[in-house]
Coordinates of C-alpha atoms and ligand atoms in Angstrom, one line a residue:
M1 CA 24.1 -39.1 9.9
L2 CA 23.2 -35.7 8.7
E3 CA 21.9 -33.7 12.4
T4 CA 21.4 -30.1 11.1
G5 CA 19.4 -27.8 12.8
L6 CA 18.7 -26.8 17.0
D7 CA 21.9 -29.5 18.6
T8 CA 20.2 -31.0 21.7
Q9 CA 21.4 -27.6 23.4
G10 CA 18.8 -25.6 21.0
N11 CA 21.8 -23.5 19.4
D12 CA 21.5 -23.1 15.6
E13 CA 23.7 -25.0 14.1
E14 CA 25.2 -27.0 11.5
V15 CA 26.8 -30.3 12.6
G16 CA 29.5 -31.9 10.1
K17 CA 30.3 -30.1 6.6
L18 CA 26.8 -30.3 5.2
T19 CA 23.8 -27.8 4.5
D20 CA 19.8 -28.1 3.7
G21 CA 17.6 -26.3 2.0
F22 CA 16.2 -24.7 5.2
H23 CA 20.0 -22.7 6.1
L24 CA 20.1 -22.0 2.0
I25 CA 17.5 -20.5 1.7
I26 CA 18.3 -18.4 5.3
D27 CA 21.7 -17.9 4.1
A28 CA 20.1 -16.9 0.3
L29 CA 17.8 -14.1 1.6
K30 CA 20.4 -13.1 4.3
L31 CA 23.3 -11.9 1.2
N32 CA 20.0 -9.9 -0.6
G33 CA 19.8 -8.0 2.3
I34 CA 16.5 -9.5 3.2
N35 CA 16.0 -9.5 6.8
T36 CA 13.0 -9.5 7.7
V37 CA 9.6 -12.1 6.8
Y38 CA 6.0 -12.4 8.1
N39 CA 3.7 -15.3 8.1
V40 CA 1.9 -17.4 9.3
P41 CA 3.6 -20.8 10.2
G42 CA 2.7 -24.5 9.2
I43 CA 4.0 -27.1 7.8
P44 CA 6.4 -27.2 5.5
I45 CA 7.8 -24.3 6.8
T46 CA 7.3 -23.9 11.0
D47 CA 10.8 -25.0 11.4
L48 CA 12.8 -22.7 8.4
G49 CA 10.3 -19.2 10.1
R50 CA 11.6 -21.3 13.2
H51 CA 15.6 -21.3 11.8
M52 CA 14.9 -17.5 10.3
Q53 CA 14.3 -15.8 13.5
A54 CA 18.0 -18.7 14.6
N55 CA 19.8 -16.4 12.2
G56 CA 19.7 -13.4 13.2
M57 CA 16.2 -13.0 10.6
R58 CA 13.1 -11.0 12.0
V59 CA 10.0 -13.1 11.5
L60 CA 6.5 -11.6 12.5
S61 CA 3.7 -13.9 12.6
F62 CA 0.8 -13.3 12.2
R63 CA -3.2 -14.2 12.5
H64 CA -3.6 -14.5 9.2
E65 CA -1.8 -14.6 5.7
Q66 CA -3.9 -12.1 4.0
A67 CA -2.7 -10.1 7.1
A68 CA 0.3 -10.7 6.4
G69 CA 0.4 -10.9 3.3
Y70 CA 0.0 -7.0 2.5
A71 CA 2.6 -6.3 5.3
A72 CA 5.4 -7.3 2.2
A73 CA 3.4 -6.4 0.3
I74 CA 4.0 -2.4 1.8
A75 CA 7.7 -3.5 3.0
G76 CA 7.7 -3.3 -0.6
F77 CA 6.7 -0.1 -1.3
L78 CA 8.1 1.8 1.6
T79 CA 12.0 0.1 0.7
K80 CA 11.9 -0.9 -2.7
K81 CA 13.4 -4.1 -2.0
P82 CA 11.4 -7.6 -2.5
G83 CA 9.2 -7.9 0.4
I84 CA 8.7 -11.6 1.3
C85 CA 5.4 -13.6 3.3
M86 CA 5.4 -16.8 3.1
T87 CA 2.4 -19.7 4.1
V88 CA 2.4 -22.9 4.6
S89 CA 1.0 -25.0 1.3
A90 CA -3.1 -24.6 0.2
P91 CA -4.9 -23.0 2.0
G92 CA -2.3 -20.5 4.3
F93 CA -0.5 -20.2 0.4
L94 CA -5.0 -18.7 -1.0
N95 CA -5.1 -16.3 1.9
G96 CA -1.3 -14.7 0.9
L97 CA -2.3 -14.3 -2.7
T98 CA -5.2 -11.9 -2.7
A99 CA -2.4 -9.8 -1.6
L100 CA -0.1 -10.9 -4.3
A101 CA -2.8 -10.3 -7.2
H102 CA -2.5 -6.5 -4.5
A103 CA 1.0 -6.3 -4.2
T104 CA 1.4 -7.2 -8.8
T105 CA -1.5 -4.0 -9.6
N106 CA -0.7 -1.8 -7.6
C107 CA 3.3 -2.0 -8.8
F108 CA 4.9 -3.1 -5.3
P109 CA 7.9 -5.2 -5.3
M110 CA 6.5 -8.6 -2.8
I111 CA 7.9 -12.5 -3.1
L112 CA 4.9 -14.7 -1.8
V113 CA 7.2 -17.5 -0.1
S114 CA 5.2 -20.5 0.3
G115 CA 5.7 -24.4 1.1
S116 CA 4.4 -26.7 -1.4
S117 CA 2.8 -31.0 -0.7
E118 CA 5.2 -33.2 -2.3
R119 CA 5.7 -33.3 -6.3
E120 CA 5.7 -36.6 -7.6
I121 CA 1.7 -37.3 -5.0
V122 CA 0.5 -33.5 -6.3
D123 CA 0.8 -34.1 -9.8
L124 CA -1.2 -37.2 -9.5
M125 CA -3.3 -35.8 -7.8
Q126 CA -2.9 -39.0 -5.2
G127 CA -5.0 -36.8 -2.4
D128 CA -1.5 -35.0 -0.7
Y129 CA -1.7 -33.2 2.8
E130 CA -3.1 -30.0 1.5
E131 CA -2.8 -30.8 -2.1
M132 CA -2.9 -28.5 -4.4
D133 CA -0.6 -27.1 -7.9
Q134 CA 0.6 -23.8 -6.4
L135 CA 2.8 -22.8 -8.7
A136 CA 0.2 -23.0 -11.3
I137 CA -2.3 -21.2 -8.9
A138 CA -0.3 -18.0 -8.8
K139 CA 0.6 -17.7 -12.4
P140 CA -1.7 -15.1 -13.9
L141 CA -1.8 -13.5 -10.6
C142 CA 1.4 -12.1 -10.2
K143 CA 4.7 -11.7 -12.5
A144 CA 6.5 -14.3 -12.4
A145 CA 6.0 -17.5 -10.9
Y146 CA 9.7 -19.4 -10.2
R147 CA 9.7 -23.3 -8.2
I148 CA 13.0 -24.4 -6.7
L149 CA 13.3 -28.6 -6.6
H150 CA 16.8 -28.6 -6.2
V151 CA 18.5 -28.1 -3.3
E152 CA 21.6 -26.5 -5.5
D153 CA 19.4 -23.6 -6.9
I154 CA 18.3 -22.0 -4.2
G155 CA 20.9 -19.6 -5.3
I156 CA 19.8 -19.3 -7.9
G157 CA 15.9 -20.1 -7.4
I158 CA 15.6 -16.9 -5.4
A159 CA 17.4 -14.6 -7.1
R160 CA 15.6 -14.5 -10.0
A161 CA 12.7 -13.6 -7.9
Y162 CA 13.9 -10.7 -5.9
R163 CA 15.1 -9.2 -9.7
A164 CA 11.5 -10.5 -10.6
A165 CA 10.5 -7.8 -8.3
V166 CA 12.3 -4.5 -8.6
S167 CA 13.3 -4.1 -11.5
G168 CA 11.4 -2.6 -14.3
R169 CA 7.8 -2.1 -13.1
P170 CA 8.4 -4.2 -10.0
G171 CA 4.9 -6.1 -8.5
G172 CA 4.3 -10.2 -6.7
V173 CA 6.9 -13.0 -6.9
Y174 CA 5.2 -16.2 -6.6
L175 CA 8.2 -19.0 -5.4
D176 CA 7.5 -22.2 -4.7
L177 CA 9.2 -23.9 -2.1
P178 CA 8.3 -28.8 -1.9
A179 CA 8.7 -29.6 1.0
S180 CA 11.1 -32.2 -0.7
L181 CA 13.4 -28.6 -0.7
L182 CA 13.9 -28.4 2.5
G183 CA 15.4 -31.1 3.9
Q184 CA 17.6 -32.1 0.5
T185 CA 21.6 -31.4 1.6
I186 CA 24.5 -30.5 -0.2
G187 CA 27.7 -29.7 1.4
A188 CA 28.1 -26.4 2.5
D189 CA 31.2 -24.7 0.5
A190 CA 29.0 -26.9 -2.4
G191 CA 26.3 -24.8 -0.6
A192 CA 27.5 -21.4 -0.3
K193 CA 29.7 -21.5 -3.9
S194 CA 25.7 -21.5 -5.4
L195 CA 24.3 -19.0 -3.9
V196 CA 23.7 -15.4 -5.6
K197 CA 24.6 -12.0 -4.9
V198 CA 21.4 -10.3 -6.9
I199 CA 23.9 -6.9 -8.7
D200 CA 21.9 -4.0 -9.3
G201 CA 18.6 -5.5 -9.2
A202 CA 16.3 -2.6 -10.5
P203 CA 19.1 -0.6 -13.0
A204 CA 18.3 2.8 -13.6
Q205 CA 16.7 3.7 -16.6
I206 CA 17.3 6.5 -18.3
P207 CA 14.6 8.4 -21.3
S208 CA 16.5 9.4 -24.5
P209 CA 16.8 12.7 -24.7
E210 CA 14.8 13.4 -27.6
A211 CA 11.9 12.0 -25.0
I212 CA 13.5 14.3 -22.5
E213 CA 13.0 18.1 -25.1
R214 CA 9.6 16.6 -26.6
A215 CA 8.4 16.7 -23.3
L216 CA 10.0 19.6 -22.0
D217 CA 8.4 21.6 -25.8
V218 CA 4.4 20.6 -25.1
L219 CA 5.3 21.7 -20.9
K220 CA 6.7 24.8 -21.8
S221 CA 3.4 25.6 -24.5
A222 CA 1.2 24.4 -21.5
K223 CA -0.9 28.1 -20.4
R224 CA -2.4 25.8 -18.5
P225 CA 0.1 22.7 -17.2
L226 CA -1.2 20.6 -14.8
I227 CA 0.8 17.5 -12.8
I228 CA -0.1 14.9 -11.0
L229 CA 2.4 12.5 -9.0
G230 CA 1.3 9.1 -8.1
K231 CA 2.6 6.3 -5.7
G232 CA 5.0 5.4 -8.0
A233 CA 7.4 8.6 -7.6
A234 CA 6.4 8.4 -3.9
Y235 CA 8.6 4.0 -4.7
A236 CA 11.3 5.9 -6.7
Q237 CA 12.5 7.9 -3.3
A238 CA 13.6 10.3 -5.9
D239 CA 12.5 12.4 -3.2
I240 CA 14.5 15.5 -3.7
E241 CA 14.7 16.1 -7.9
I242 CA 10.9 15.9 -7.6
R243 CA 11.0 19.2 -5.5
A244 CA 13.3 20.7 -6.9
F245 CA 11.4 19.1 -10.3
I246 CA 7.7 21.2 -9.2
E247 CA 9.7 23.6 -7.6
K248 CA 10.8 25.2 -10.7
S249 CA 9.0 24.5 -13.5
G250 CA 6.0 26.7 -11.1
V251 CA 3.2 23.7 -12.0
P252 CA 0.3 23.4 -10.0
Y253 CA 0.5 19.5 -8.5
L254 CA -2.5 17.3 -8.0
P255 CA -0.6 14.3 -5.2
M256 CA -2.8 10.4 -6.2
S257 CA -3.0 9.8 -2.5
M258 CA -0.4 8.1 -2.0
A259 CA 1.6 10.4 -3.3
K260 CA 0.6 12.7 -0.9
G261 CA 3.6 14.7 1.5
L262 CA 5.9 14.2 -1.4
L263 CA 5.9 17.7 -1.3
P264 CA 4.1 18.6 2.3
D265 CA 0.3 18.9 0.8
T266 CA 0.8 22.8 2.1
H267 CA 3.1 23.5 -0.1
P268 CA 2.2 26.6 -2.2
Q269 CA 2.0 25.1 -5.9
S270 CA -0.8 21.9 -4.5
A271 CA -3.4 22.0 -6.0
G272 CA -5.4 19.9 -3.6
P273 CA -8.0 21.1 -2.5
A274 CA -8.2 22.7 -5.6
R275 CA -9.0 18.9 -7.3
S276 CA -11.6 19.1 -9.5
L277 CA -10.9 23.0 -11.1
V278 CA -7.2 22.1 -12.3
L279 CA -8.2 18.6 -13.5
K280 CA -10.9 20.2 -15.4
E281 CA -8.9 23.2 -17.0
A282 CA -6.0 22.7 -17.0
D283 CA -4.4 22.2 -21.6
V284 CA -1.3 19.9 -20.4
V285 CA -1.0 17.3 -18.1
M286 CA 1.7 15.6 -16.6
L287 CA 1.9 11.9 -15.7
I288 CA 4.3 11.6 -12.8
G289 CA 4.4 7.3 -11.8
A290 CA 0.2 7.5 -11.7
R291 CA -1.6 5.3 -14.5
L292 CA -4.7 6.8 -15.8
N293 CA -7.3 3.9 -14.2
W294 CA -10.4 4.7 -12.9
L295 CA -8.8 7.2 -9.8
L296 CA -8.5 9.3 -12.8
S297 CA -11.5 8.9 -14.6
H298 CA -9.3 6.9 -17.5
G299 CA -8.5 10.6 -18.8
K300 CA -11.4 11.5 -20.0
G301 CA -15.2 12.4 -20.0
K302 CA -16.8 15.0 -17.5
A303 CA -14.5 15.2 -14.8
W304 CA -12.1 16.2 -17.6
G305 CA -13.8 18.4 -18.5
E306 CA -13.8 20.5 -22.3
A307 CA -10.9 21.6 -22.5
S308 CA -8.9 19.4 -25.0
K309 CA -5.5 18.3 -23.9
K310 CA -2.0 17.3 -24.1
F311 CA -1.6 14.2 -21.9
I312 CA 2.8 13.8 -20.7
Q313 CA 3.5 10.5 -18.2
I314 CA 6.4 9.2 -17.1
D315 CA 6.7 5.8 -16.7
I316 CA 9.3 2.5 -16.2
E317 CA 6.7 0.4 -18.1
P318 CA 6.4 1.6 -22.0
R319 CA 3.4 -0.3 -22.3
E320 CA 1.1 2.4 -19.9
M321 CA 1.3 5.0 -22.3
D322 CA -1.5 5.1 -24.8
S323 CA -4.0 2.8 -22.2
N324 CA -6.3 5.3 -22.1
V325 CA -6.2 8.8 -24.1
E326 CA -2.7 9.6 -26.4
I327 CA 0.6 10.4 -24.7
I328 CA 1.7 13.0 -26.5
A329 CA 4.9 12.7 -24.9
P330 CA 5.6 9.7 -24.0
L331 CA 9.2 9.7 -21.5
V332 CA 9.7 5.7 -20.7
G333 CA 12.3 5.5 -17.8
D334 CA 12.8 5.0 -14.2
I335 CA 11.2 8.0 -12.2
D336 CA 14.6 9.3 -11.4
S337 CA 16.6 9.8 -14.1
C338 CA 13.4 11.1 -16.2
V339 CA 12.8 14.1 -13.7
K340 CA 17.1 14.8 -13.3
A341 CA 17.4 15.2 -17.6
L342 CA 13.9 17.1 -17.2
L343 CA 15.5 19.2 -14.4
Q344 CA 18.8 19.1 -16.7
G345 CA 16.8 20.2 -19.6
M346 CA 15.2 23.5 -18.5
G347 CA 17.7 25.6 -18.0
E348 CA 18.6 28.2 -16.0
A349 CA 15.9 30.6 -17.6
W350 CA 13.1 28.2 -17.8
S351 CA 9.3 31.0 -17.3
K352 CA 6.4 29.3 -14.6
P353 CA 3.5 28.9 -16.5
P354 CA 0.5 32.3 -16.8
A355 CA 0.2 33.9 -13.1
S356 CA -3.7 34.1 -14.8
W357 CA -3.7 30.1 -14.1
I358 CA -2.2 29.9 -11.4
N359 CA -4.1 32.6 -9.6
Q360 CA -6.9 30.8 -11.1
V361 CA -5.4 27.7 -9.0
S362 CA -5.2 29.9 -5.8
A363 CA -8.2 31.1 -6.0
K364 CA -10.4 28.1 -5.6
K365 CA -7.7 26.9 -2.9
D366 CA -8.3 29.7 -0.4
N367 CA -12.3 29.4 -1.2
N368 CA -12.1 25.8 -0.3
V369 CA -10.1 26.0 2.5
A370 CA -12.0 28.4 4.3
R371 CA -15.3 27.0 3.6
M372 CA -13.8 23.5 4.9
A373 CA -12.5 25.3 8.2
S374 CA -14.7 26.2 10.5
K375 CA -16.3 22.4 10.1
L376 CA -13.3 21.0 10.3
Q377 CA -12.8 21.5 14.3
N378 CA -16.7 20.9 15.2
N379 CA -16.6 19.2 18.7
N380 CA -20.1 18.2 17.1
V381 CA -21.2 14.8 19.0
P382 CA -21.6 12.5 18.0
M383 CA -19.4 13.3 15.7
D384 CA -19.1 12.6 12.2
F385 CA -16.4 13.1 10.3
H386 CA -15.1 16.3 9.6
G387 CA -15.1 17.0 13.1
A388 CA -13.1 13.7 14.2
L389 CA -10.7 14.2 10.8
G390 CA -9.9 17.7 11.8
A391 CA -8.4 16.5 15.2
L392 CA -6.7 13.8 13.8
S393 CA -5.5 15.8 10.6
R394 CA -3.8 18.8 13.7
I395 CA -2.1 15.9 15.8
I396 CA -0.6 14.6 12.0
A397 CA 0.7 18.4 11.2
E398 CA 1.9 18.3 14.8
R399 CA 3.7 15.2 14.6
P400 CA 4.8 14.7 10.4
D401 CA 6.7 12.1 11.2
T402 CA 3.4 9.5 11.7
V403 CA 2.6 6.8 9.5
L404 CA -0.9 7.8 8.7
V405 CA -2.1 3.9 7.2
N406 CA -6.5 4.4 6.2
E407 CA -9.1 2.4 5.4
G408 CA -12.6 2.4 4.8
A409 CA -15.6 4.2 2.1
N410 CA -15.8 7.4 4.0
T411 CA -14.0 6.6 6.4
L412 CA -11.1 6.5 3.2
D413 CA -12.2 9.6 1.1
F414 CA -12.9 11.8 3.5
A415 CA -9.2 10.9 5.8
R416 CA -7.6 11.4 2.3
S417 CA -8.8 14.9 1.6
I418 CA -8.9 16.6 5.2
I419 CA -5.8 14.6 6.0
D420 CA -2.6 16.5 5.6
I421 CA 0.0 14.8 5.2
H422 CA 3.1 16.6 5.2
K423 CA 6.5 14.1 4.4
P424 CA 6.9 11.6 1.2
R425 CA 5.9 7.7 2.2
K426 CA 4.2 9.4 5.5
R427 CA 0.3 7.7 3.8
L428 CA -0.8 4.0 3.2
D429 CA -3.8 3.5 2.3
V430 CA -5.8 0.7 0.0
G431 CA -4.4 1.4 -3.2
T432 CA -5.9 0.2 -6.7
W433 CA -8.8 -1.4 -6.2
G434 CA -9.6 -0.1 -2.6
V435 CA -8.8 -2.8 -0.5
M436 CA -10.8 -3.4 3.0
G437 CA -8.4 -5.5 5.0
V438 CA -5.3 -4.2 4.0
G439 CA -3.9 -1.4 6.7
M440 CA -3.3 -3.7 10.4
G441 CA -0.6 -5.5 7.5
Q442 CA 0.6 -2.3 6.6
A443 CA 0.7 -0.9 10.0
I444 CA 2.3 -3.4 11.5
A445 CA 5.0 -3.2 8.4
A446 CA 4.9 1.0 8.9
A447 CA 6.1 -0.1 12.5
V448 CA 9.0 -2.9 11.6
E449 CA 10.1 -1.6 8.4
T450 CA 10.5 2.6 8.9
G451 CA 10.3 2.5 12.7
S452 CA 8.1 5.2 12.7
P453 CA 5.0 5.7 14.9
V454 CA 1.6 4.4 13.2
L455 CA -1.8 6.0 13.0
A456 CA -4.0 3.4 11.6
V457 CA -8.3 5.4 10.5
E458 CA -9.4 2.1 10.5
G459 CA -13.8 1.8 9.1
D460 CA -15.6 -0.3 11.5
S461 CA -16.0 -2.8 8.4
A462 CA -12.5 -2.2 7.6
F463 CA -11.0 -3.3 10.6
G464 CA -13.4 -5.8 10.7
F465 CA -11.5 -7.8 7.9
S466 CA -7.9 -8.2 9.9
G467 CA -9.0 -6.9 13.0
M468 CA -7.4 -9.6 15.2
E469 CA -4.1 -8.5 13.7
I470 CA -4.5 -6.1 17.4
E471 CA -3.4 -9.7 19.1
T472 CA 0.0 -9.2 16.3
I473 CA -0.1 -5.8 17.4
A474 CA 0.3 -6.2 20.6
R475 CA 2.1 -8.7 20.8
Y476 CA 5.9 -7.3 19.0
D477 CA 4.4 -3.9 21.2
L478 CA 4.8 -2.0 18.2
P479 CA 3.8 1.8 18.1
I480 CA 0.9 1.5 16.3
C481 CA -2.6 3.6 17.4
V482 CA -5.8 1.9 16.2
V483 CA -8.2 4.3 15.9
V484 CA -11.6 2.8 15.1
F485 CA -14.4 5.3 12.9
N486 CA -17.1 3.4 14.3
N487 CA -20.5 4.3 12.6
G488 CA -22.2 1.4 13.0
G489 CA -21.8 -0.8 9.7
I490 CA -20.6 0.3 6.4
Y491 CA -20.5 3.6 4.7
R492 CA -23.7 4.1 7.7
G493 CA -25.1 2.6 10.6
T494 CA -28.7 3.9 9.9
D495 CA -29.9 0.7 7.1
A496 CA -33.6 -0.4 7.3
N497 CA -34.2 -4.5 6.5
L498 CA -36.6 -3.7 3.1
S499 CA -38.2 -7.4 3.8
G500 CA -38.9 -5.8 7.4
G501 CA -38.2 -8.9 8.7
T502 CA -35.7 -9.6 11.5
D503 CA -32.2 -9.3 10.4
V504 CA -30.5 -6.0 10.6
A505 CA -29.6 -4.7 7.1
T506 CA -27.0 -6.0 5.3
T507 CA -24.8 -3.7 6.6
V508 CA -25.3 -2.8 9.8
F509 CA -23.2 -4.6 12.7
V510 CA -24.2 -4.8 17.0
K511 CA -25.2 -1.3 17.7
D512 CA -22.7 0.1 19.9
I513 CA -19.1 -2.2 20.0
R514 CA -16.4 -1.3 22.0
Y515 CA -13.6 -2.2 19.8
D516 CA -11.1 -1.3 22.1
K517 CA -12.0 -3.9 24.5
M518 CA -10.4 -5.8 21.8
M519 CA -7.9 -4.0 22.4
E520 CA -7.9 -4.2 26.0
A521 CA -8.6 -8.0 26.3
F522 CA -4.3 -7.7 23.9
G523 CA -2.6 -5.2 27.2
G524 CA -3.2 -3.0 25.0
S525 CA -4.4 0.6 25.9
G526 CA -7.6 1.2 24.4
Y527 CA -9.7 4.5 24.7
N528 CA -13.6 5.3 23.4
A529 CA -13.6 8.5 21.7
T530 CA -17.3 10.0 21.7
S531 CA -16.2 13.8 21.1
P532 CA -13.2 15.6 18.9
D533 CA -11.5 16.2 22.4
E534 CA -11.9 13.2 23.4
L535 CA -10.2 11.1 20.4
R536 CA -7.7 14.1 20.6
R537 CA -6.7 13.9 24.5
S538 CA -6.0 9.5 23.4
V539 CA -4.8 9.6 20.3
I540 CA -1.7 11.7 21.7
E541 CA -1.8 9.9 25.3
A542 CA -1.4 6.5 23.3
L543 CA 1.0 7.9 21.0
D544 CA 2.5 9.1 23.0
S545 CA 3.1 5.9 24.9
G546 CA 3.9 4.1 22.3
K547 CA 2.8 1.5 22.4
P548 CA -0.5 -0.4 20.8
S549 CA -4.1 1.0 21.1
L550 CA -6.9 1.5 20.2
V551 CA -9.3 4.2 19.6
N552 CA -12.5 3.0 19.7
A553 CA -14.1 6.6 17.7
V554 CA -17.8 7.1 18.0
I555 CA -19.3 8.2 14.7
D556 CA -23.0 9.8 14.1
E557 CA -24.5 6.3 11.9
E558 CA -26.1 8.9 9.6
A559 CA -23.2 10.7 9.1
G560 CA -21.6 8.4 5.6
T561 CA -23.1 8.3 2.5
E562 CA -23.7 4.8 0.5
S563 CA -20.0 4.0 -1.2
G564 CA -18.2 7.1 0.2
R565 CA -17.7 9.4 -2.5
I566 CA -17.8 6.5 -5.3
G567 CA -21.8 6.1 -5.5
N568 CA -21.0 6.8 -9.1
L569 CA -19.6 3.3 -9.6
N570 CA -22.7 1.5 -7.6
P571 CA -24.9 0.5 -9.9
Q572 CA -29.0 0.9 -7.7
S573 CA -32.2 -0.7 -8.8
V574 CA -34.5 1.0 -9.6
V575 CA -36.9 -1.5 -9.4
S576 CA -36.7 -2.3 -5.6
K577 CA -36.3 1.3 -4.7
K578 CA -39.5 2.0 -5.8
Q579 CA -40.6 -0.9 -3.3
A580 CA -39.2 0.5 -0.6
T581 CA -40.4 3.9 -0.3
Ligands
ADP601 P1 -1.4 6.1 -8.2 O1 -2.9 4.7 -7.7 O2 -1.1 6.6 -7.2 O3 -1.8 7.2 -9.4 P2 -0.7 3.4 -9.6 O4 -0.1 2.3 -9.3 O5 -1.7 3.7 -10.7 O6 -0.1 5.2 -8.9 O7 0.8 4.2 -10.6 C1 2.3 4.2 -10.7 C2 3.3 4.1 -11.7 O8 4.2 4.0 -11.5 C3 3.6 2.7 -12.6 O9 2.5 2.6 -13.7 C4 4.3 2.4 -12.6 O10 4.2 1.9 -13.5 C5 5.1 3.3 -12.5 N1 6.7 4.0 -11.7 C6 6.5 2.3 -10.3 N2 7.5 3.2 -10.6 C7 8.2 3.0 -10.9 C8 9.5 3.8 -11.4 N3 11.0 3.5 -10.2 N4 9.8 4.4 -11.5 C9 9.2 5.4 -13.4 N5 7.9 4.1 -13.1 C10 7.5 3.6 -12.0
TZD602 N1 -13.9 -7.3 0.3 C1 -13.2 -6.1 0.7 C2 -11.4 -7.2 0.4 N2 -12.6 -5.3 -0.3 C3 -13.8 -4.4 -0.6 N3 -13.4 -2.9 -1.6 C4 -14.7 -4.4 0.1 C5 -15.2 -5.8 0.9 C6 -16.6 -4.0 -0.4 N4 -16.7 -2.4 1.0 C7 -16.0 -1.4 0.2 O1 -15.4 -1.0 -1.1 S1 -15.7 -0.1 1.4 C8 -16.2 -1.0 2.8 C9 -16.9 -2.9 1.7 C10 -16.7 -3.2 3.0 C11 -16.9 -1.2 4.1 C12 -17.0 0.5 4.7 O2 -17.4 0.1 5.4 P1 -16.3 1.2 6.6 O3 -16.3 3.1 5.8 O4 -17.3 0.9 7.5 O5 -15.3 0.2 6.4 P2 -17.3 3.4 5.9 O6 -16.5 5.5 7.2 O7 -18.1 3.2 7.6 O8 -17.8 4.4 5.1
MG603 MG1 -18.1 2.0 9.1

């Protein structure tokens, strides 16, 4: 009889010359440099996780698949390798699916590996345990979806999933592993030979010389040029080239939220604090790994002003060109290759933009920074967003290696503009969809993948979506300090029930919650901070300890606004407003 798995002494030894699905999956992942998996165990993948751990992989078990999925997605962003989320069939799979769709939307490489039930029973809809046609459901939400039916296809199946996730525009891939695959056996030699190592998974995509010349001609002709860096630029890890290009060009640049820190936000060419001005006034805009989606008002309308604009766009995805406005100089290729070619094409004597433009941007920037400075130093009790975030901003400036994770509405929007980021990929947030619930998974993956300390700045609602994962943080003893901006609800804590009934308003939580006690329940450190000074002291102590910690930051219930800074997207009933007044 075949014996595989743990022997009677608990050793992970294979007996005889056979291997099985469990071990081939592990071998295939390890062969491709994948050593970390984010999962929630259960049928049929419990033993897979166990053997992964026994074979030297890091397997992090979460309390809910949504957080494991967000961890895998951001691991993909941070490492340029697919982040792996592993789930059980049907309900576990569905819990992980939002993260897979989020990874695809954000262009992060991720593989959702899910166990599934017996094909023969599922396809006849005979009511198997956790019956669901998972492959069909996953397909529209990811770049590619594969199912491996035979043990000899594991090597090729994992190679395909890997390549699909990282090549071209990165994204989410679904990999379906039926329970019956895991126990299938094959001769150990044949199994080893069936494995495939992905060579050059994301090959360089070199832009054409004509496209480079066209882009440089347009840039040269500009009187008021602007460069916009997006999270694709952060993902590309072409940090040195991007900085060299921006500095040589002399062009003011605007970082999208997760591109902050690619050059330090304190860089003289950063136009962050003059955002409205540069969007309105620029005559040539060069996009580097940023899409003209809702976050950039689709490249038109009020935010972009009256002045006519020419767009240059660098992107690996050719179909991104002309998606919202005409792109007069499309540069299709990978950012590293494109920026290197641009630098070369600029030659020695590149003339910087007119001083009048640089001075106009600088003046606006200095003015806005000066106006903000005193607000960020306030020590008001209860804290407002400026006082609290001013304190955190100074901590990040002192500790630029800290990864900042950020979600919420006001907590997100204020932090994005107030907290300067000083190094690449040190700010992780809600991404293209503005998803709540990403923070704990991102914090865990950031700590695991980078080894850096993490500061997660969370709205109290945002935190609640995956709050139980602080047990995961405590269990793995990760250097994460969670700060909950506790303003008693979604946007604010003061809304009234319009009916006058006894239920609280739809946006309001229990008063005076002590989120810090949750962390204490799991053995971590809890702090309650009511002033910016207290907040600073707590966070510094927490970061110095390198231990799991949570600071309950008491924020003025009235300080926030509905939908933070995107209230314009929030339809409101005129009729009910009249009734309310
Ligand atoms: P942001 O939200 O920061 O503006 P987006 O997610 O909208 O950024 O845009 C990222 C873009 O970067 C996507 O269009 C994606 O195709 C592109 N991209 C990702 N990686 C690369 C790369 N290595 N080279 C070129 N483009 C890339
Ligand atoms: N569900 C999901 C998955 N994503 C969302 N974006 C929302 C719901 C809607 N939503 C927002 O867009 S922000 C937000 C919700 C519920 C929470 C805002 O409250 P907060 O932040 O406490 O996190 P502030 O600081 O009180 O504004
Ligand atoms: Mg709140």
